């Protein structure tokens, strides 16, 4: 019986390694193709986490007036719209989405929305301490779906996040590719999805 378990474990490990190698070879190819067809960003994605991110995005969006803006689980709707309204960003450019409960779901909840709109390249805006984890997740989640990104970091006083959090969320992103699940339901902040609004 132990022999059988060892044999099964061995095949599971080989399958996992094979799948990982496949994904890590296909993702760079999909990113390269997206970069070729869309060399310039076609939208702005801001990860929620403080009003300074929306404030920065509003100013950034003034210089990129042809791009729509997505904010994933940011400040409450009235406050967010006021920030964008203060710099005269039209509400039709703004997409506020509150489905995400963490950084992994910031991407997994919106990636299909981008695909439906044929968006292959986004500006990714978040705080500097958060950018390494956001880039790791974006590379896996967006890259696996043929979307590339240009990161924009907002200066902050906070120390960079630990490598443990980056590796953990990289693993969760790979889990999403394979199973469609992120493990977010284990998060105590998990709640039923609230769909995108303007």
XYZ file of N, CA, C and O in Angstrom:
792
model
N 0.820 -1.194 0.000
C 0.000 0.000 0.000
C 0.866 1.261 0.000
O 0.572 2.222 -0.700
N 1.933 1.253 0.828
C 2.828 2.408 0.866
C 3.461 2.641 -0.492
O 3.655 3.783 -0.911
N 3.795 1.542 -1.166
C 4.388 1.645 -2.503
C 3.437 2.368 -3.454
O 3.847 3.241 -4.226
N 2.151 2.041 -3.377
C 1.151 2.666 -4.231
C 1.049 4.164 -3.945
O 1.008 4.985 -4.864
N 1.020 4.535 -2.649
C 0.961 5.952 -2.281
C 2.180 6.708 -2.777
O 2.082 7.834 -3.254
N 3.341 6.095 -2.650
C 4.579 6.738 -3.130
C 4.525 6.943 -4.640
O 4.953 7.975 -5.154
N 4.028 5.928 -5.337
C 3.938 6.019 -6.796
C 2.970 7.133 -7.203
O 3.263 7.935 -8.093
N 1.819 7.219 -6.538
C 0.845 8.271 -6.828
C 1.447 9.640 -6.526
O 1.320 10.579 -7.321
N 2.101 9.766 -5.374
C 2.734 11.041 -4.987
C 3.768 11.454 -6.027
O 3.883 12.634 -6.374
N 4.520 10.486 -6.516
C 5.549 10.758 -7.526
C 4.911 11.317 -8.804
O 5.371 12.307 -9.360
N 3.801 10.705 -9.247
C 3.113 11.182 -10.445
C 2.512 12.570 -10.244
O 2.516 13.398 -11.141
N 1.987 12.816 -9.043
C 1.423 14.132 -8.734
C 2.509 15.201 -8.800
O 2.313 16.278 -9.368
N 3.675 14.899 -8.233
C 4.793 15.846 -8.265
C 5.230 16.093 -9.705
O 5.423 17.244 -10.115
N 5.367 15.031 -10.502
C 5.752 15.194 -11.908
C 4.727 16.024 -12.670
O 5.079 16.882 -13.473
N 3.445 15.750 -12.408
C 2.383 16.508 -13.085
C 2.440 17.980 -12.696
O 2.310 18.864 -13.549
N 2.655 18.257 -11.405
C 2.729 19.645 -10.928
C 3.924 20.366 -11.534
O 3.818 21.513 -11.977
N 5.061 19.701 -11.581
C 6.265 20.304 -12.167
C 6.055 20.538 -13.666
O 6.375 21.606 -14.192
N 5.476 19.549 -14.339
C 5.210 19.695 -15.774
C 4.265 20.840 -16.066
O 4.495 21.643 -16.976
N 3.206 20.945 -15.272
C 2.240 22.038 -15.443
C 2.897 23.387 -15.193
O 2.694 24.344 -15.942
N 3.702 23.468 -14.137
C 4.401 24.725 -13.826
C 5.329 25.130 -14.965
O 5.354 26.297 -15.362
N 6.086 24.177 -15.488
C 6.988 24.487 -16.601
C 6.213 24.955 -17.824
O 6.613 25.910 -18.499
N 5.086 24.291 -18.087
C 4.252 24.687 -19.221
C 3.754 26.111 -19.046
O 3.859 26.940 -19.950
N 3.206 26.416 -17.850
C 2.670 27.751 -17.601
C 3.760 28.811 -17.675
O 3.564 29.884 -18.240
N 4.930 28.504 -17.087
C 5.996 29.498 -17.082
C 6.630 29.679 -18.464
O 7.306 30.660 -18.708
N 6.362 28.768 -19.381
C 6.842 28.967 -20.755
C 5.788 29.666 -21.610
O 6.118 30.468 -22.474
N 4.508 29.393 -21.348
C 3.446 29.967 -22.177
C 3.138 31.416 -21.793
O 2.815 32.239 -22.661
N 3.235 31.748 -20.504
C 2.896 33.108 -20.062
C 3.797 34.154 -20.723
O 3.282 35.147 -21.262
N 5.119 33.993 -20.740
C 5.943 35.005 -21.423
C 5.613 35.151 -22.908
O 5.673 36.258 -23.452
N 5.244 34.060 -23.548
C 4.869 34.125 -24.967
C 3.589 34.946 -25.138
O 3.506 35.816 -26.011
N 2.599 34.701 -24.276
C 1.336 35.444 -24.360
C 1.548 36.926 -24.059
O 0.930 37.787 -24.678
N 2.437 37.229 -23.107
C 2.740 38.630 -22.788
C 3.436 39.303 -23.971
O 3.124 40.449 -24.324
N 4.364 38.590 -24.597
C 5.074 39.147 -25.758
C 4.108 39.431 -26.913
O 4.201 40.475 -27.573
N 3.166 38.535 -27.134
C 2.178 38.739 -28.200
C 1.309 39.953 -27.886
O 1.054 40.801 -28.751
N 0.867 40.059 -26.623
C 0.039 41.212 -26.224
C 0.813 42.512 -26.387
O 0.270 43.511 -26.877
N 2.089 42.507 -26.021
C 2.922 43.711 -26.164
C 3.101 44.100 -27.626
O 3.149 45.285 -27.954
N 3.172 43.102 -28.483
C 3.328 43.371 -29.912
C 2.067 44.025 -30.479
O 2.132 45.014 -31.202
N 0.894 43.442 -30.156
C -0.370 43.960 -30.709
C -0.852 45.224 -30.004
O -1.606 46.003 -30.588
N -0.443 45.414 -28.758
C -0.869 46.608 -28.009
C 0.354 47.187 -27.290
O 0.521 47.001 -26.093
N 1.229 47.886 -28.026
C 2.458 48.393 -27.400
C 2.211 49.493 -26.375
O 3.061 49.738 -25.520
N 1.038 50.132 -26.424
C 0.716 51.212 -25.489
C -0.500 50.805 -24.658
O -1.431 50.167 -25.184
N -0.521 51.179 -23.366
C -1.668 50.821 -22.527
C -2.991 51.344 -23.092
O -3.055 52.429 -23.662
N -4.030 50.534 -22.897
C -5.364 50.837 -23.408
C -6.352 51.144 -22.289
O -7.513 51.460 -22.561
N -5.930 51.020 -21.045
C -6.789 51.284 -19.890
C -5.902 51.466 -18.663
O -4.700 51.171 -18.696
N -6.519 51.948 -17.597
C -5.829 52.144 -16.316
C -6.509 51.255 -15.281
O -7.738 51.267 -15.161
N -5.722 50.489 -14.526
C -6.236 49.699 -13.400
C -5.533 50.166 -12.139
O -4.303 50.127 -12.051
N -6.324 50.606 -11.169
C -5.793 51.005 -9.870
C -6.280 50.016 -8.824
O -7.473 49.714 -8.760
N -5.348 49.520 -8.016
C -5.701 48.596 -6.947
C -6.056 49.411 -5.707
O -5.291 50.278 -5.290
N -7.219 49.134 -5.119
C -7.660 49.864 -3.933
C -6.706 49.648 -2.772
O -5.981 48.656 -2.705
N -6.728 50.597 -1.848
C -5.837 50.472 -0.697
C -5.582 51.804 -0.025
O -4.672 51.913 0.788
N -6.350 52.802 -0.356
C -6.183 54.120 0.246
C -6.527 55.210 -0.753
O -6.318 55.049 -1.954
N -7.048 56.324 -0.247
C -7.485 57.398 -1.143
C -6.345 57.984 -1.956
O -6.576 58.531 -3.032
N -5.098 57.828 -1.457
C -3.969 58.374 -2.226
C -3.841 57.698 -3.586
O -3.371 58.303 -4.547
N -4.286 56.458 -3.691
C -4.215 55.761 -4.984
C -5.223 56.342 -5.980
O -4.891 56.550 -7.142
N -6.436 56.591 -5.518
C -7.425 57.218 -6.405
C -7.013 58.643 -6.764
O -7.185 59.083 -7.899
N -6.473 59.370 -5.784
C -6.041 60.749 -6.034
C -4.940 60.781 -7.091
O -4.989 61.573 -8.047
N -3.944 59.890 -6.948
C -2.872 59.797 -7.941
C -3.449 59.421 -9.301
O -3.089 60.002 -10.328
N -4.352 58.447 -9.313
C -4.945 57.977 -10.568
C -5.707 59.089 -11.270
O -5.636 59.227 -12.497
N -6.439 59.889 -10.505
C -7.204 60.991 -11.096
C -6.271 61.965 -11.812
O -6.553 62.407 -12.937
N -5.143 62.284 -11.179
C -4.175 63.193 -11.811
C -3.521 62.534 -13.026
O -3.339 63.157 -14.072
N -3.180 61.259 -12.879
C -2.568 60.497 -13.972
C -3.530 60.410 -15.160
O -3.124 60.543 -16.318
N -4.808 60.205 -14.861
C -5.817 60.053 -15.918
C -6.036 61.343 -16.696
O -6.460 61.300 -17.855
N -5.742 62.490 -16.096
C -5.861 63.754 -16.824
C -4.875 63.789 -17.992
O -5.162 64.357 -19.038
N -3.704 63.187 -17.792
C -2.678 63.160 -18.841
C -2.943 62.063 -19.867
O -2.285 62.014 -20.904
N -3.863 61.156 -19.563
C -4.198 60.034 -20.451
C -5.707 60.033 -20.662
O -6.413 59.074 -20.320
N -6.188 61.101 -21.238
C -7.629 61.353 -21.306
C -8.392 60.395 -22.222
O -9.619 60.369 -22.209
N -7.683 59.589 -22.994
C -8.347 58.637 -23.889
C -8.560 57.269 -23.229
O -9.143 56.370 -23.838
N -8.081 57.100 -21.984
C -8.146 55.792 -21.332
C -9.247 55.730 -20.278
O -9.406 56.648 -19.473
N -9.980 54.613 -20.270
C -10.928 54.354 -19.193
C -10.155 53.928 -17.950
O -9.021 53.428 -18.033
N -10.795 54.088 -16.791
C -10.160 53.831 -15.501
C -10.961 52.761 -14.762
O -12.179 52.889 -14.617
N -10.287 51.735 -14.282
C -10.886 50.742 -13.396
C -10.236 50.890 -12.033
O -9.010 50.953 -11.930
N -11.049 50.911 -10.984
C -10.539 50.896 -9.610
C -11.116 49.651 -8.958
O -12.330 49.472 -8.905
N -10.231 48.783 -8.471
C -10.660 47.521 -7.875
C -10.664 47.623 -6.358
O -9.620 47.796 -5.732
N -11.868 47.541 -5.788
C -12.070 47.565 -4.336
C -11.331 48.716 -3.661
O -10.546 48.523 -2.736
N -11.624 49.906 -4.141
C -11.041 51.112 -3.568
C -11.961 51.749 -2.548
O -12.733 51.063 -1.881
N -11.893 53.062 -2.446
C -12.717 53.791 -1.489
C -14.183 53.686 -1.888
O -14.496 53.355 -3.038
N -15.101 53.969 -0.951
C -16.533 53.889 -1.291
C -16.876 54.753 -2.500
O -16.213 55.757 -2.781
N -17.924 54.351 -3.207
C -18.265 54.942 -4.498
C -18.381 56.466 -4.458
O -17.801 57.156 -5.302
N -19.115 57.010 -3.498
C -19.317 58.469 -3.446
C -17.989 59.197 -3.281
O -17.729 60.211 -3.952
N -17.125 58.657 -2.421
C -15.813 59.282 -2.191
C -14.927 59.185 -3.433
O -14.267 60.154 -3.821
N -14.934 58.016 -4.071
C -14.120 57.829 -5.279
C -14.573 58.765 -6.393
O -13.756 59.421 -7.052
N -15.887 58.833 -6.608
C -16.400 59.704 -7.671
C -16.097 61.171 -7.378
O -15.823 61.948 -8.304
N -16.099 61.550 -6.101
C -15.750 62.930 -5.742
C -14.291 63.226 -6.070
O -13.961 64.302 -6.585
N -13.400 62.265 -5.813
C -11.971 62.453 -6.118
C -11.782 62.675 -7.614
O -11.075 63.598 -8.035
N -12.427 61.843 -8.425
C -12.299 61.991 -9.875
C -13.022 63.245 -10.369
O -12.553 63.913 -11.284
N -14.144 63.558 -9.741
C -14.886 64.753 -10.127
C -14.118 66.033 -9.844
O -14.254 67.024 -10.575
N -13.287 66.030 -8.799
C -12.491 67.219 -8.442
C -11.529 67.632 -9.550
O -11.107 68.788 -9.606
N -11.158 66.681 -10.407
C -10.258 67.005 -11.520
C -10.973 66.820 -12.864
O -10.344 66.636 -13.900
N -12.298 66.825 -12.800
C -13.156 66.812 -13.999
C -12.987 65.579 -14.878
O -13.033 65.673 -16.106
N -12.799 64.419 -14.251
C -12.791 63.164 -15.020
C -14.255 62.761 -15.231
O -15.000 62.592 -14.265
N -14.704 62.605 -16.475
C -16.107 62.228 -16.719
C -16.430 60.858 -16.120
O -15.616 59.931 -16.198
N -17.616 60.725 -15.548
C -17.989 59.464 -14.898
C -18.042 58.299 -15.875
O -17.850 57.152 -15.472
N -18.278 58.572 -17.157
C -18.321 57.453 -18.119
C -16.959 56.795 -18.324
O -16.884 55.690 -18.866
N -15.897 57.438 -17.889
C -14.559 56.826 -17.978
C -14.250 55.954 -16.764
O -13.267 55.202 -16.774
N -15.047 56.042 -15.722
C -14.717 55.425 -14.434
C -15.517 54.144 -14.225
O -16.737 54.122 -14.363
N -14.811 53.070 -13.875
C -15.427 51.778 -13.563
C -14.979 51.397 -12.150
O -13.805 51.070 -11.947
N -15.907 51.449 -11.211
C -15.605 51.083 -9.832
C -16.101 49.663 -9.602
O -17.275 49.371 -9.842
N -15.209 48.801 -9.151
C -15.547 47.390 -8.991
C -15.176 46.981 -7.568
O -14.030 47.169 -7.160
N -16.123 46.408 -6.837
C -15.900 46.073 -5.428
C -15.958 44.570 -5.161
O -16.192 44.143 -4.041
N -15.710 43.757 -6.175
C -15.759 42.307 -5.991
C -14.524 41.751 -5.295
O -14.609 40.725 -4.637
N -13.384 42.390 -5.441
C -12.131 41.837 -4.909
C -12.053 41.971 -3.397
O -12.502 42.963 -2.827
N -11.465 40.950 -2.763
C -11.233 40.986 -1.317
C -9.751 41.037 -0.980
O -9.372 41.173 0.178
N -8.898 40.910 -1.999
C -7.454 40.950 -1.784
C -6.768 41.190 -3.132
O -7.429 41.379 -4.149
N -5.450 41.168 -3.133
C -4.714 41.518 -4.351
C -4.914 40.494 -5.466
O -5.024 40.864 -6.632
N -4.974 39.216 -5.133
C -5.186 38.208 -6.177
C -6.530 38.448 -6.858
O -6.625 38.487 -8.091
N -7.572 38.665 -6.067
C -8.897 38.856 -6.663
C -9.054 40.230 -7.314
O -9.964 40.412 -8.129
N -8.160 41.186 -7.004
C -8.147 42.426 -7.787
C -8.023 42.099 -9.272
O -8.637 42.749 -10.118
N -7.216 41.098 -9.581
C -6.960 40.736 -10.977
C -7.958 39.709 -11.505
O -8.465 39.847 -12.614
N -8.243 38.677 -10.709
C -9.097 37.603 -11.226
C -10.532 38.064 -11.462
O -11.219 37.509 -12.314
N -11.001 39.077 -10.724
C -12.368 39.554 -10.926
C -12.501 40.454 -12.145
O -13.603 40.619 -12.667
N -11.402 41.033 -12.607
C -11.479 41.984 -13.721
C -10.888 41.479 -15.035
O -11.150 42.058 -16.084
N -10.108 40.422 -15.003
C -9.399 39.996 -16.213
C -10.364 39.697 -17.365
O -10.107 40.063 -18.516
N -11.510 39.089 -17.064
C -12.455 38.757 -18.136
C -13.168 40.013 -18.665
O -13.522 40.072 -19.839
N -13.344 41.012 -17.804
C -13.898 42.292 -18.267
C -12.961 42.940 -19.287
O -13.406 43.487 -20.295
N -11.655 42.877 -19.000
C -10.682 43.424 -19.949
C -10.718 42.648 -21.264
O -10.665 43.236 -22.345
N -10.800 41.335 -21.170
C -10.840 40.518 -22.386
C -12.068 40.857 -23.243
O -11.961 40.959 -24.455
N -13.223 41.030 -22.595
C -14.450 41.349 -23.341
C -14.306 42.657 -24.114
O -14.909 42.831 -25.163
N -13.512 43.566 -23.572
C -13.303 44.864 -24.218
C -12.059 44.861 -25.112
O -11.636 45.906 -25.583
N -11.457 43.704 -25.293
C -10.271 43.536 -26.140
C -9.100 44.399 -25.655
O -8.333 44.923 -26.462
N -8.984 44.526 -24.346
C -7.869 45.266 -23.745
C -6.722 44.284 -23.533
O -6.873 43.278 -22.841
N -5.588 44.581 -24.143
C -4.420 43.704 -24.050
C -3.258 44.332 -23.287
O -2.236 43.675 -23.087
N -3.419 45.588 -22.874
C -2.318 46.281 -22.196
C -2.924 47.323 -21.255
O -3.736 48.139 -21.691
N -2.536 47.269 -19.980
C -3.056 48.225 -19.006
C -1.919 48.920 -18.262
O -0.817 48.389 -18.150
N -2.203 50.111 -17.755
C -1.376 50.712 -16.718
C -1.835 50.098 -15.404
O -3.040 50.039 -15.126
N -0.900 49.634 -14.588
C -1.199 49.062 -13.277
C -0.680 50.024 -12.213
O 0.529 50.230 -12.099
N -1.591 50.621 -11.444
C -1.218 51.620 -10.446
C -1.458 51.081 -9.041
O -2.563 50.624 -8.718
N -0.417 51.155 -8.211
C -0.524 50.814 -6.797
C 0.648 51.443 -6.056
O 1.531 52.039 -6.679
N 0.670 51.306 -4.744
C 1.742 51.890 -3.933
C 3.051 51.148 -4.151
O 3.064 49.950 -4.469
N 4.178 51.845 -3.937
C 5.491 51.241 -4.203
C 5.762 50.002 -3.366
O 6.356 49.036 -3.851
N 5.309 49.981 -2.099
C 5.558 48.808 -1.249
C 4.792 47.582 -1.741
O 5.168 46.448 -1.474
N 3.735 47.819 -2.488
C 2.826 46.759 -2.945
C 3.151 46.290 -4.359
O 2.701 45.230 -4.794
N 3.950 47.059 -5.075
C 4.162 46.783 -6.505
C 4.820 45.426 -6.782
O 4.432 44.756 -7.738
N 5.798 44.930 -5.978
C 6.364 43.615 -6.317
C 5.331 42.484 -6.301
O 5.297 41.648 -7.195
N 4.442 42.489 -5.298
C 3.412 41.446 -5.227
C 2.393 41.627 -6.349
O 1.989 40.660 -7.006
N 1.986 42.874 -6.586
C 1.021 43.139 -7.658
C 1.582 42.707 -9.017
O 0.867 42.123 -9.839
N 2.863 42.976 -9.265
C 3.482 42.588 -10.541
C 3.542 41.072 -10.691
O 3.322 40.543 -11.783
N 3.846 40.373 -9.601
C 3.903 38.907 -9.652
C 2.543 38.335 -10.036
O 2.422 37.501 -10.939
N 1.512 38.807 -9.347
C 0.156 38.315 -9.617
C -0.284 38.708 -11.023
O -0.848 37.898 -11.761
N -0.031 39.956 -11.404
C -0.435 40.427 -12.739
C 0.236 39.610 -13.835
O -0.394 39.270 -14.841
N 1.511 39.303 -13.640
C 2.232 38.508 -14.643
C 1.548 37.161 -14.849
O 1.363 36.712 -15.983
N 1.147 36.528 -13.746
C 0.539 35.201 -13.845
C -0.907 35.288 -14.330
O -1.292 34.628 -15.305
N -1.733 36.101 -13.662
C -3.164 36.143 -13.982
C -3.406 36.829 -15.323
O -4.034 36.258 -16.225
N -2.918 38.064 -15.470
C -3.142 38.777 -16.731
C -2.365 38.120 -17.873
O -2.891 37.935 -18.964
N -1.104 37.780 -17.596
C -0.268 37.177 -18.632
C -0.837 35.887 -19.174
O -0.795 35.633 -20.385
N -1.421 35.070 -18.301
C -2.003 33.802 -18.756
C -3.192 34.017 -19.689
O -3.554 33.134 -20.454
N -3.790 35.221 -19.617
C -4.949 35.532 -20.452
C -4.587 36.455 -21.623
O -5.467 37.015 -22.278
N -3.292 36.651 -21.847
C -2.849 37.444 -22.988
C -2.961 38.941 -22.780
O -3.234 39.686 -23.716
N -2.742 39.389 -21.547
C -2.773 40.817 -21.226
C -1.453 41.203 -20.569
O -0.994 40.529 -19.646
N -0.854 42.275 -21.053
C 0.381 42.768 -20.454
C 0.082 44.038 -19.666
O -1.044 44.535 -19.672
N 1.090 44.549 -18.957
C 0.848 45.723 -18.115
C 2.115 46.565 -17.992
O 3.233 46.082 -18.160
N 1.899 47.842 -17.719
C 2.977 48.777 -17.420
C 2.758 49.254 -15.986
O 1.747 49.913 -15.715
N 3.652 48.883 -15.056
C 3.435 49.260 -13.658
C 3.777 50.725 -13.386
O 4.746 51.257 -13.926
N 2.964 51.362 -12.556
C 3.192 52.728 -12.090
C 3.100 52.672 -10.570
O 2.059 52.301 -10.021
N 4.187 53.029 -9.879
C 4.168 52.951 -8.416
C 4.027 54.326 -7.795
O 4.574 55.312 -8.290
N 3.268 54.379 -6.707
C 3.036 55.612 -5.960
C 3.968 55.585 -4.749
O 3.927 54.636 -3.958
N 4.813 56.601 -4.575
C 5.730 56.611 -3.428
C 4.974 56.560 -2.094
O 3.893 57.134 -1.958
N 5.562 55.840 -1.146
C 4.962 55.749 0.190
C 6.082 55.604 1.212
O 7.240 55.450 0.854
N 5.712 55.617 2.469
C 6.683 55.465 3.562
C 6.753 54.024 4.048
O 7.542 53.721 4.932
N 5.943 53.151 3.498
C 5.852 51.789 4.036
C 6.957 50.874 3.503
O 7.380 51.017 2.354
N 7.399 49.915 4.328
C 8.405 48.950 3.853
C 7.801 47.979 2.854
O 6.594 47.733 2.870
N 8.633 47.424 1.989
C 8.152 46.453 0.991
C 7.569 45.229 1.675
O 7.984 44.844 2.759
N 6.633 44.616 0.975
C 5.998 43.416 1.516
C 6.978 42.246 1.503
O 7.915 42.205 0.703
N 6.715 41.270 2.363
C 7.629 40.133 2.499
C 7.547 39.210 1.291
O 6.508 39.111 0.624
N 8.644 38.518 1.059
C 8.706 37.544 -0.035
C 7.702 36.415 0.199
O 7.172 35.839 -0.757
N 7.390 36.138 1.454
C 6.417 35.076 1.772
C 5.050 35.415 1.181
O 4.395 34.560 0.574
N 4.623 36.666 1.324
C 3.323 37.079 0.769
C 3.349 37.021 -0.756
O 2.363 36.650 -1.391
N 4.475 37.390 -1.351
C 4.595 37.367 -2.809
C 4.501 35.927 -3.325
O 3.758 35.632 -4.265
N 5.235 35.008 -2.678
C 5.220 33.602 -3.098
C 3.841 32.990 -2.865
O 3.306 32.285 -3.728
N 3.247 33.290 -1.706
C 1.904 32.761 -1.405
C 0.901 33.174 -2.479
O 0.156 32.352 -3.012
N 0.886 34.470 -2.830
C -0.100 34.943 -3.802
C 0.253 34.539 -5.224
O -0.635 34.391 -6.065
N 1.533 34.313 -5.495
C 1.910 33.720 -6.782
C 1.335 32.316 -6.902
O 0.792 31.937 -7.944
N 1.415 31.548 -5.821
C 0.837 30.202 -5.802
C -0.676 30.225 -5.960
O -1.252 29.408 -6.688
N -1.321 31.178 -5.304
C -2.781 31.309 -5.434
C -3.164 31.675 -6.861
O -4.199 31.232 -7.373
N -2.330 32.470 -7.513
C -2.598 32.850 -8.907
C -2.491 31.641 -9.826
O -3.292 31.470 -10.749
N -1.498 30.793 -9.570
C -1.371 29.554 -10.351
C -2.564 28.637 -10.102
O -3.083 28.009 -11.038
N -3.017 28.577 -8.849
C -4.199 27.784 -8.516
C -5.409 28.270 -9.314
O -6.193 27.470 -9.830
N -5.539 29.599 -9.447
C -6.663 30.160 -10.210
C -6.604 29.717 -11.675
O -7.639 29.380 -12.264
N -5.407 29.708 -12.270
C -5.276 29.279 -13.671
C -5.764 27.839 -13.828
O -6.476 27.510 -14.773
N -5.388 26.985 -12.878
C -5.701 25.564 -12.973
C -7.150 25.262 -12.600
O -7.807 24.456 -13.253
N -7.661 25.919 -11.546
C -8.960 25.522 -11.002
C -10.049 26.591 -11.098
O -11.219 26.302 -10.863
N -9.660 27.834 -11.395
C -10.636 28.916 -11.376
C -10.929 29.427 -9.977
O -11.787 30.279 -9.779
N -10.214 28.924 -8.985
C -10.403 29.341 -7.593
C -9.128 30.003 -7.072
O -8.027 29.641 -7.479
N -9.307 30.945 -6.139
C -8.155 31.677 -5.598
C -7.903 31.386 -4.131
O -6.885 31.801 -3.592
N -8.833 30.719 -3.473
C -8.721 30.528 -2.028
C -9.206 31.738 -1.252
O -9.077 31.801 -0.035
N -9.802 32.719 -1.937
C -10.244 33.949 -1.271
C -11.346 33.690 -0.255
O -11.488 34.440 0.704
N -12.121 32.620 -0.437
C -13.212 32.345 0.508
C -12.687 32.027 1.902
O -13.430 32.087 2.879
N -11.405 31.715 2.008
C -10.792 31.461 3.317
C -10.453 32.770 4.032
O -10.146 32.766 5.213
N -10.530 33.879 3.297
C -10.231 35.196 3.857
C -11.420 35.643 4.711
O -12.548 35.639 4.238
N -11.175 36.086 5.963
C -12.299 36.514 6.799
C -13.046 37.730 6.236
O -14.179 37.984 6.606
N -12.419 38.481 5.328
C -13.083 39.637 4.715
C -13.941 39.244 3.521
O -14.551 40.090 2.891
N -13.985 37.943 3.202
C -14.734 37.487 2.034
C -16.205 37.836 2.177
O -16.797 37.706 3.245
N -16.796 38.280 1.078
C -18.214 38.609 1.039
C -18.733 38.311 -0.352
O -17.954 38.224 -1.292
N -20.047 38.189 -0.528
C -20.586 37.942 -1.878
C -20.193 39.071 -2.821
O -20.035 40.213 -2.387
N -20.009 38.780 -4.099
C -19.527 39.796 -5.038
C -20.508 40.945 -5.239
O -21.701 40.757 -5.251
N -19.918 42.134 -5.391
C -20.678 43.318 -5.775
C -20.185 43.668 -7.167
O -18.989 43.839 -7.373
N -21.056 43.739 -8.133
C -20.618 43.854 -9.511
C -20.258 45.276 -9.902
O -20.640 46.222 -9.230
N -19.525 45.383 -10.982
C -18.970 46.656 -11.429
C -20.050 47.692 -11.600
O -21.155 47.402 -12.020
N -19.701 48.914 -11.257
C -20.621 50.041 -11.447
C -19.846 51.238 -11.956
O -18.620 51.253 -11.920
N -20.563 52.214 -12.421
C -19.927 53.465 -12.844
C -20.113 54.483 -11.747
O -21.053 54.490 -11.037
